[in-house]
Amino acid sequence: MRKAVNAAIIQNKKILLVKKENTWILPGGKPKQNETDIQCLFRGMKEELPGMIVHSVILLGEKFVGKTPHTGDQIESAVFLVEADGSIKPSAEINDSSFFSSFDALEISEPTKKCINFFKEKGLFIALLFFPKFKIIQKTSDVKHSVFDRSFKFGN
């Protein structure tokens, strides 16, 4: 089973999705060899949404398994709650990006659907309105800053 690392960026009860080919997914990517989840997350964000600035992240304790729409492979997605701002203008590898609160009319990947349903069931879209700032649970030493051409600020 392949692994993916994704960002759940929630603002005003809406979640940011990116469109690859014809399918909406959470931004992120697949880890490269010897790359930590947090490194993969930042690399994926930089590649897909270069105008976003990540301020803090926290690993969601749940994994979401499902088939990828493009290959049909099983994938296990580790999802981080991400506090970020800036431009959501996508890079060339992404067709579109937008915040959504309604998902019925969208073609969404199976792991992304499972993550969205988890957020709905746990009331996290609303809860995050009251807790807009959260702290990183990864040590900043886990991130190799040389990978990035912009600085990233983590919560204290």
JSON list of C-alpha atoms in Angstrom, two decimals:
[
{"chain": "A", "resi": 1, "resn": "MET", "atom": "CA", "xyz": [0.00, 0.00, 0.00]},
{"chain": "A", "resi": 2, "resn": "ARG", "atom": "CA", "xyz": [1.33, 3.41, -0.95]},
{"chain": "A", "resi": 3, "resn": "LYS", "atom": "CA", "xyz": [1.51, 6.23, 1.56]},
{"chain": "A", "resi": 4, "resn": "ALA", "atom": "CA", "xyz": [0.49, 9.88, 1.20]},
{"chain": "A", "resi": 5, "resn": "VAL", "atom": "CA", "xyz": [0.77, 12.91, 3.45]},
{"chain": "A", "resi": 6, "resn": "ASN", "atom": "CA", "xyz": [-1.92, 15.56, 3.14]},
{"chain": "A", "resi": 7, "resn": "ALA", "atom": "CA", "xyz": [-2.87, 18.96, 4.54]},
{"chain": "A", "resi": 8, "resn": "ALA", "atom": "CA", "xyz": [-6.31, 19.79, 5.91]},
{"chain": "A", "resi": 9, "resn": "ILE", "atom": "CA", "xyz": [-6.53, 23.58, 5.74]},
{"chain": "A", "resi": 10, "resn": "ILE", "atom": "CA", "xyz": [-9.83, 24.70, 7.22]},
{"chain": "A", "resi": 11, "resn": "GLN", "atom": "CA", "xyz": [-11.02, 28.30, 7.22]},
{"chain": "A", "resi": 12, "resn": "ASN", "atom": "CA", "xyz": [-14.55, 29.52, 8.04]},
{"chain": "A", "resi": 13, "resn": "LYS", "atom": "CA", "xyz": [-15.95, 25.96, 8.10]},
{"chain": "A", "resi": 14, "resn": "LYS", "atom": "CA", "xyz": [-14.55, 25.30, 4.61]},
{"chain": "A", "resi": 15, "resn": "ILE", "atom": "CA", "xyz": [-11.73, 22.95, 3.63]},
{"chain": "A", "resi": 16, "resn": "LEU", "atom": "CA", "xyz": [-9.17, 23.64, 0.92]},
{"chain": "A", "resi": 17, "resn": "LEU", "atom": "CA", "xyz": [-9.09, 21.11, -1.90]},
{"chain": "A", "resi": 18, "resn": "VAL", "atom": "CA", "xyz": [-6.94, 21.00, -5.01]},
{"chain": "A", "resi": 19, "resn": "LYS", "atom": "CA", "xyz": [-8.00, 19.51, -8.34]},
{"chain": "A", "resi": 20, "resn": "LYS", "atom": "CA", "xyz": [-5.64, 17.10, -10.08]},
{"chain": "A", "resi": 21, "resn": "GLU", "atom": "CA", "xyz": [-6.95, 16.01, -13.45]},
{"chain": "A", "resi": 22, "resn": "ASN", "atom": "CA", "xyz": [-10.69, 15.60, -12.72]},
{"chain": "A", "resi": 23, "resn": "THR", "atom": "CA", "xyz": [-10.54, 14.78, -9.01]},
{"chain": "A", "resi": 24, "resn": "TRP", "atom": "CA", "xyz": [-10.52, 17.01, -5.93]},
{"chain": "A", "resi": 25, "resn": "ILE", "atom": "CA", "xyz": [-8.07, 15.98, -3.20]},
{"chain": "A", "resi": 26, "resn": "LEU", "atom": "CA", "xyz": [-6.38, 17.38, -0.12]},
{"chain": "A", "resi": 27, "resn": "PRO", "atom": "CA", "xyz": [-3.08, 19.09, -0.98]},
{"chain": "A", "resi": 28, "resn": "GLY", "atom": "CA", "xyz": [0.05, 17.09, -0.23]},
{"chain": "A", "resi": 29, "resn": "GLY", "atom": "CA", "xyz": [2.06, 14.31, -1.77]},
{"chain": "A", "resi": 30, "resn": "LYS", "atom": "CA", "xyz": [3.78, 11.00, -1.47]},
{"chain": "A", "resi": 31, "resn": "PRO", "atom": "CA", "xyz": [6.97, 10.77, 0.61]},
{"chain": "A", "resi": 32, "resn": "LYS", "atom": "CA", "xyz": [10.24, 10.38, -1.22]},
{"chain": "A", "resi": 33, "resn": "GLN", "atom": "CA", "xyz": [12.88, 7.97, 0.04]},
{"chain": "A", "resi": 34, "resn": "ASN", "atom": "CA", "xyz": [14.21, 8.98, 3.50]},
{"chain": "A", "resi": 35, "resn": "GLU", "atom": "CA", "xyz": [11.74, 11.89, 3.69]},
{"chain": "A", "resi": 36, "resn": "THR", "atom": "CA", "xyz": [9.75, 12.37, 6.91]},
{"chain": "A", "resi": 37, "resn": "ASP", "atom": "CA", "xyz": [6.03, 13.01, 6.83]},
{"chain": "A", "resi": 38, "resn": "ILE", "atom": "CA", "xyz": [6.53, 16.64, 7.84]},
{"chain": "A", "resi": 39, "resn": "GLN", "atom": "CA", "xyz": [9.13, 17.17, 5.10]},
{"chain": "A", "resi": 40, "resn": "CYS", "atom": "CA", "xyz": [6.76, 15.60, 2.58]},
{"chain": "A", "resi": 41, "resn": "LEU", "atom": "CA", "xyz": [3.94, 17.84, 3.76]},
{"chain": "A", "resi": 42, "resn": "PHE", "atom": "CA", "xyz": [5.95, 21.04, 3.31]},
{"chain": "A", "resi": 43, "resn": "ARG", "atom": "CA", "xyz": [7.36, 19.92, -0.05]},
{"chain": "A", "resi": 44, "resn": "GLY", "atom": "CA", "xyz": [3.90, 18.99, -1.30]},
{"chain": "A", "resi": 45, "resn": "MET", "atom": "CA", "xyz": [2.44, 22.30, -0.16]},
{"chain": "A", "resi": 46, "resn": "LYS", "atom": "CA", "xyz": [5.26, 24.23, -1.82]},
{"chain": "A", "resi": 47, "resn": "GLU", "atom": "CA", "xyz": [4.88, 22.30, -5.08]},
{"chain": "A", "resi": 48, "resn": "GLU", "atom": "CA", "xyz": [1.08, 22.53, -5.29]},
{"chain": "A", "resi": 49, "resn": "LEU", "atom": "CA", "xyz": [0.30, 25.87, -3.58]},
{"chain": "A", "resi": 50, "resn": "PRO", "atom": "CA", "xyz": [3.48, 27.96, -3.71]},
{"chain": "A", "resi": 51, "resn": "GLY", "atom": "CA", "xyz": [1.74, 31.11, -2.45]},
{"chain": "A", "resi": 52, "resn": "MET", "atom": "CA", "xyz": [0.61, 29.54, 0.84]},
{"chain": "A", "resi": 53, "resn": "ILE", "atom": "CA", "xyz": [2.60, 30.18, 3.99]},
{"chain": "A", "resi": 54, "resn": "VAL", "atom": "CA", "xyz": [2.34, 27.46, 6.63]},
{"chain": "A", "resi": 55, "resn": "HIS", "atom": "CA", "xyz": [2.30, 28.72, 10.22]},
{"chain": "A", "resi": 56, "resn": "SER", "atom": "CA", "xyz": [1.63, 25.57, 12.22]},
{"chain": "A", "resi": 57, "resn": "VAL", "atom": "CA", "xyz": [0.71, 21.92, 11.79]},
{"chain": "A", "resi": 58, "resn": "ILE", "atom": "CA", "xyz": [-0.61, 19.12, 13.94]},
{"chain": "A", "resi": 59, "resn": "LEU", "atom": "CA", "xyz": [-0.85, 15.48, 12.98]},
{"chain": "A", "resi": 60, "resn": "LEU", "atom": "CA", "xyz": [-4.37, 14.13, 12.98]},
{"chain": "A", "resi": 61, "resn": "GLY", "atom": "CA", "xyz": [-4.26, 10.73, 14.68]},
{"chain": "A", "resi": 62, "resn": "GLU", "atom": "CA", "xyz": [-6.38, 9.08, 12.02]},
{"chain": "A", "resi": 63, "resn": "LYS", "atom": "CA", "xyz": [-5.25, 7.46, 8.73]},
{"chain": "A", "resi": 64, "resn": "PHE", "atom": "CA", "xyz": [-7.55, 7.42, 5.72]},
{"chain": "A", "resi": 65, "resn": "VAL", "atom": "CA", "xyz": [-7.32, 4.48, 3.32]},
{"chain": "A", "resi": 66, "resn": "GLY", "atom": "CA", "xyz": [-8.84, 4.35, -0.14]},
{"chain": "A", "resi": 67, "resn": "LYS", "atom": "CA", "xyz": [-8.20, 3.96, -3.84]},
{"chain": "A", "resi": 68, "resn": "THR", "atom": "CA", "xyz": [-6.53, 6.67, -5.87]},
{"chain": "A", "resi": 69, "resn": "PRO", "atom": "CA", "xyz": [-8.72, 7.85, -8.73]},
{"chain": "A", "resi": 70, "resn": "HIS", "atom": "CA", "xyz": [-5.93, 7.89, -11.30]},
{"chain": "A", "resi": 71, "resn": "THR", "atom": "CA", "xyz": [-4.32, 4.46, -10.79]},
{"chain": "A", "resi": 72, "resn": "GLY", "atom": "CA", "xyz": [-6.78, 2.60, -8.57]},
{"chain": "A", "resi": 73, "resn": "ASP", "atom": "CA", "xyz": [-3.96, 1.83, -6.11]},
{"chain": "A", "resi": 74, "resn": "GLN", "atom": "CA", "xyz": [-4.72, 1.59, -2.40]},
{"chain": "A", "resi": 75, "resn": "ILE", "atom": "CA", "xyz": [-3.27, 4.53, -0.51]},
{"chain": "A", "resi": 76, "resn": "GLU", "atom": "CA", "xyz": [-2.99, 5.34, 3.19]},
{"chain": "A", "resi": 77, "resn": "SER", "atom": "CA", "xyz": [-3.16, 9.05, 3.89]},
{"chain": "A", "resi": 78, "resn": "ALA", "atom": "CA", "xyz": [-1.72, 10.68, 7.02]},
{"chain": "A", "resi": 79, "resn": "VAL", "atom": "CA", "xyz": [-3.42, 14.04, 7.43]},
{"chain": "A", "resi": 80, "resn": "PHE", "atom": "CA", "xyz": [-2.10, 17.13, 9.20]},
{"chain": "A", "resi": 81, "resn": "LEU", "atom": "CA", "xyz": [-4.29, 20.01, 10.31]},
{"chain": "A", "resi": 82, "resn": "VAL", "atom": "CA", "xyz": [-2.51, 23.01, 8.84]},
{"chain": "A", "resi": 83, "resn": "GLU", "atom": "CA", "xyz": [-2.79, 26.67, 9.72]},
{"chain": "A", "resi": 84, "resn": "ALA", "atom": "CA", "xyz": [-1.79, 28.60, 6.61]},
{"chain": "A", "resi": 85, "resn": "ASP", "atom": "CA", "xyz": [-2.56, 31.78, 4.75]},
{"chain": "A", "resi": 86, "resn": "GLY", "atom": "CA", "xyz": [-1.58, 33.44, 1.52]},
{"chain": "A", "resi": 87, "resn": "SER", "atom": "CA", "xyz": [-2.56, 32.79, -2.07]},
{"chain": "A", "resi": 88, "resn": "ILE", "atom": "CA", "xyz": [-4.34, 29.55, -2.94]},
{"chain": "A", "resi": 89, "resn": "LYS", "atom": "CA", "xyz": [-3.38, 30.01, -6.59]},
{"chain": "A", "resi": 90, "resn": "PRO", "atom": "CA", "xyz": [-2.25, 26.54, -7.69]},
{"chain": "A", "resi": 91, "resn": "SER", "atom": "CA", "xyz": [0.96, 25.59, -9.44]},
{"chain": "A", "resi": 92, "resn": "ALA", "atom": "CA", "xyz": [1.05, 24.18, -12.96]},
{"chain": "A", "resi": 93, "resn": "GLU", "atom": "CA", "xyz": [0.61, 20.59, -11.71]},
{"chain": "A", "resi": 94, "resn": "ILE", "atom": "CA", "xyz": [-2.78, 21.48, -10.18]},
{"chain": "A", "resi": 95, "resn": "ASN", "atom": "CA", "xyz": [-5.86, 22.33, -12.28]},
{"chain": "A", "resi": 96, "resn": "ASP", "atom": "CA", "xyz": [-7.69, 24.34, -9.63]},
{"chain": "A", "resi": 97, "resn": "SER", "atom": "CA", "xyz": [-7.93, 25.02, -5.88]},
{"chain": "A", "resi": 98, "resn": "SER", "atom": "CA", "xyz": [-10.74, 26.32, -3.72]},
{"chain": "A", "resi": 99, "resn": "PHE", "atom": "CA", "xyz": [-12.30, 26.20, -0.25]},
{"chain": "A", "resi": 100, "resn": "PHE", "atom": "CA", "xyz": [-15.48, 24.09, -0.04]},
{"chain": "A", "resi": 101, "resn": "SER", "atom": "CA", "xyz": [-18.23, 23.51, 2.51]},
{"chain": "A", "resi": 102, "resn": "SER", "atom": "CA", "xyz": [-20.45, 21.43, 0.22]},
{"chain": "A", "resi": 103, "resn": "PHE", "atom": "CA", "xyz": [-19.06, 18.37, -1.49]},
{"chain": "A", "resi": 104, "resn": "ASP", "atom": "CA", "xyz": [-21.99, 16.56, -3.16]},
{"chain": "A", "resi": 105, "resn": "ALA", "atom": "CA", "xyz": [-21.34, 17.91, -6.67]},
{"chain": "A", "resi": 106, "resn": "LEU", "atom": "CA", "xyz": [-17.57, 17.27, -6.55]},
{"chain": "A", "resi": 107, "resn": "GLU", "atom": "CA", "xyz": [-15.59, 14.29, -7.79]},
{"chain": "A", "resi": 108, "resn": "ILE", "atom": "CA", "xyz": [-13.50, 13.64, -4.65]},
{"chain": "A", "resi": 109, "resn": "SER", "atom": "CA", "xyz": [-10.91, 10.93, -4.03]},
{"chain": "A", "resi": 110, "resn": "GLU", "atom": "CA", "xyz": [-11.88, 8.15, -1.62]},
{"chain": "A", "resi": 111, "resn": "PRO", "atom": "CA", "xyz": [-9.28, 9.02, 1.08]},
{"chain": "A", "resi": 112, "resn": "THR", "atom": "CA", "xyz": [-10.30, 12.71, 0.90]},
{"chain": "A", "resi": 113, "resn": "LYS", "atom": "CA", "xyz": [-13.99, 11.79, 1.28]},
{"chain": "A", "resi": 114, "resn": "LYS", "atom": "CA", "xyz": [-13.16, 9.71, 4.34]},
{"chain": "A", "resi": 115, "resn": "CYS", "atom": "CA", "xyz": [-11.21, 12.61, 5.86]},
{"chain": "A", "resi": 116, "resn": "ILE", "atom": "CA", "xyz": [-14.04, 15.09, 5.19]},
{"chain": "A", "resi": 117, "resn": "ASN", "atom": "CA", "xyz": [-16.57, 12.68, 6.73]},
{"chain": "A", "resi": 118, "resn": "PHE", "atom": "CA", "xyz": [-14.32, 12.32, 9.77]},
{"chain": "A", "resi": 119, "resn": "PHE", "atom": "CA", "xyz": [-14.25, 16.11, 10.19]},
{"chain": "A", "resi": 120, "resn": "LYS", "atom": "CA", "xyz": [-18.05, 16.28, 9.86]},
{"chain": "A", "resi": 121, "resn": "GLU", "atom": "CA", "xyz": [-18.66, 13.43, 12.33]},
{"chain": "A", "resi": 122, "resn": "LYS", "atom": "CA", "xyz": [-16.30, 14.90, 14.93]},
{"chain": "A", "resi": 123, "resn": "GLY", "atom": "CA", "xyz": [-17.60, 18.46, 14.47]},
{"chain": "A", "resi": 124, "resn": "LEU", "atom": "CA", "xyz": [-14.12, 19.69, 13.61]},
{"chain": "A", "resi": 125, "resn": "PHE", "atom": "CA", "xyz": [-15.24, 22.24, 11.01]},
{"chain": "A", "resi": 126, "resn": "ILE", "atom": "CA", "xyz": [-17.03, 24.14, 13.78]},
{"chain": "A", "resi": 127, "resn": "ALA", "atom": "CA", "xyz": [-14.55, 23.37, 16.59]},
{"chain": "A", "resi": 128, "resn": "LEU", "atom": "CA", "xyz": [-11.69, 24.90, 14.63]},
{"chain": "A", "resi": 129, "resn": "LEU", "atom": "CA", "xyz": [-13.50, 28.24, 14.58]},
{"chain": "A", "resi": 130, "resn": "PHE", "atom": "CA", "xyz": [-12.96, 28.42, 18.33]},
{"chain": "A", "resi": 131, "resn": "PHE", "atom": "CA", "xyz": [-9.38, 27.13, 18.29]},
{"chain": "A", "resi": 132, "resn": "PRO", "atom": "CA", "xyz": [-7.83, 28.88, 15.29]},
{"chain": "A", "resi": 133, "resn": "LYS", "atom": "CA", "xyz": [-4.25, 28.56, 16.55]},
{"chain": "A", "resi": 134, "resn": "PHE", "atom": "CA", "xyz": [-2.68, 25.22, 17.30]},
{"chain": "A", "resi": 135, "resn": "LYS", "atom": "CA", "xyz": [0.83, 24.13, 18.03]},
{"chain": "A", "resi": 136, "resn": "ILE", "atom": "CA", "xyz": [3.14, 21.90, 16.09]},
{"chain": "A", "resi": 137, "resn": "ILE", "atom": "CA", "xyz": [3.63, 18.44, 17.52]},
{"chain": "A", "resi": 138, "resn": "GLN", "atom": "CA", "xyz": [6.69, 17.74, 15.42]},
{"chain": "A", "resi": 139, "resn": "LYS", "atom": "CA", "xyz": [10.04, 19.10, 16.47]},
{"chain": "A", "resi": 140, "resn": "THR", "atom": "CA", "xyz": [11.31, 21.81, 14.14]},
{"chain": "A", "resi": 141, "resn": "SER", "atom": "CA", "xyz": [14.55, 19.83, 13.96]},
{"chain": "A", "resi": 142, "resn": "ASP", "atom": "CA", "xyz": [12.57, 17.24, 11.95]},
{"chain": "A", "resi": 143, "resn": "VAL", "atom": "CA", "xyz": [12.27, 19.75, 9.11]},
{"chain": "A", "resi": 144, "resn": "LYS", "atom": "CA", "xyz": [15.24, 20.30, 6.85]},
{"chain": "A", "resi": 145, "resn": "HIS", "atom": "CA", "xyz": [14.85, 23.99, 6.12]},
{"chain": "A", "resi": 146, "resn": "SER", "atom": "CA", "xyz": [17.30, 23.80, 3.22]},
{"chain": "A", "resi": 147, "resn": "VAL", "atom": "CA", "xyz": [14.53, 22.07, 1.25]},
{"chain": "A", "resi": 148, "resn": "PHE", "atom": "CA", "xyz": [12.54, 25.31, 1.15]},
{"chain": "A", "resi": 149, "resn": "ASP", "atom": "CA", "xyz": [13.23, 28.64, -0.47]},
{"chain": "A", "resi": 150, "resn": "ARG", "atom": "CA", "xyz": [10.97, 30.51, 1.96]},
{"chain": "A", "resi": 151, "resn": "SER", "atom": "CA", "xyz": [10.93, 30.45, 5.73]},
{"chain": "A", "resi": 152, "resn": "PHE", "atom": "CA", "xyz": [8.14, 28.72, 7.61]},
{"chain": "A", "resi": 153, "resn": "LYS", "atom": "CA", "xyz": [6.96, 29.91, 11.00]},
{"chain": "A", "resi": 154, "resn": "PHE", "atom": "CA", "xyz": [5.83, 27.37, 13.57]},
{"chain": "A", "resi": 155, "resn": "GLY", "atom": "CA", "xyz": [3.54, 27.96, 16.56]},
{"chain": "A", "resi": 156, "resn": "ASN", "atom": "CA", "xyz": [5.22, 28.47, 19.92]}
]
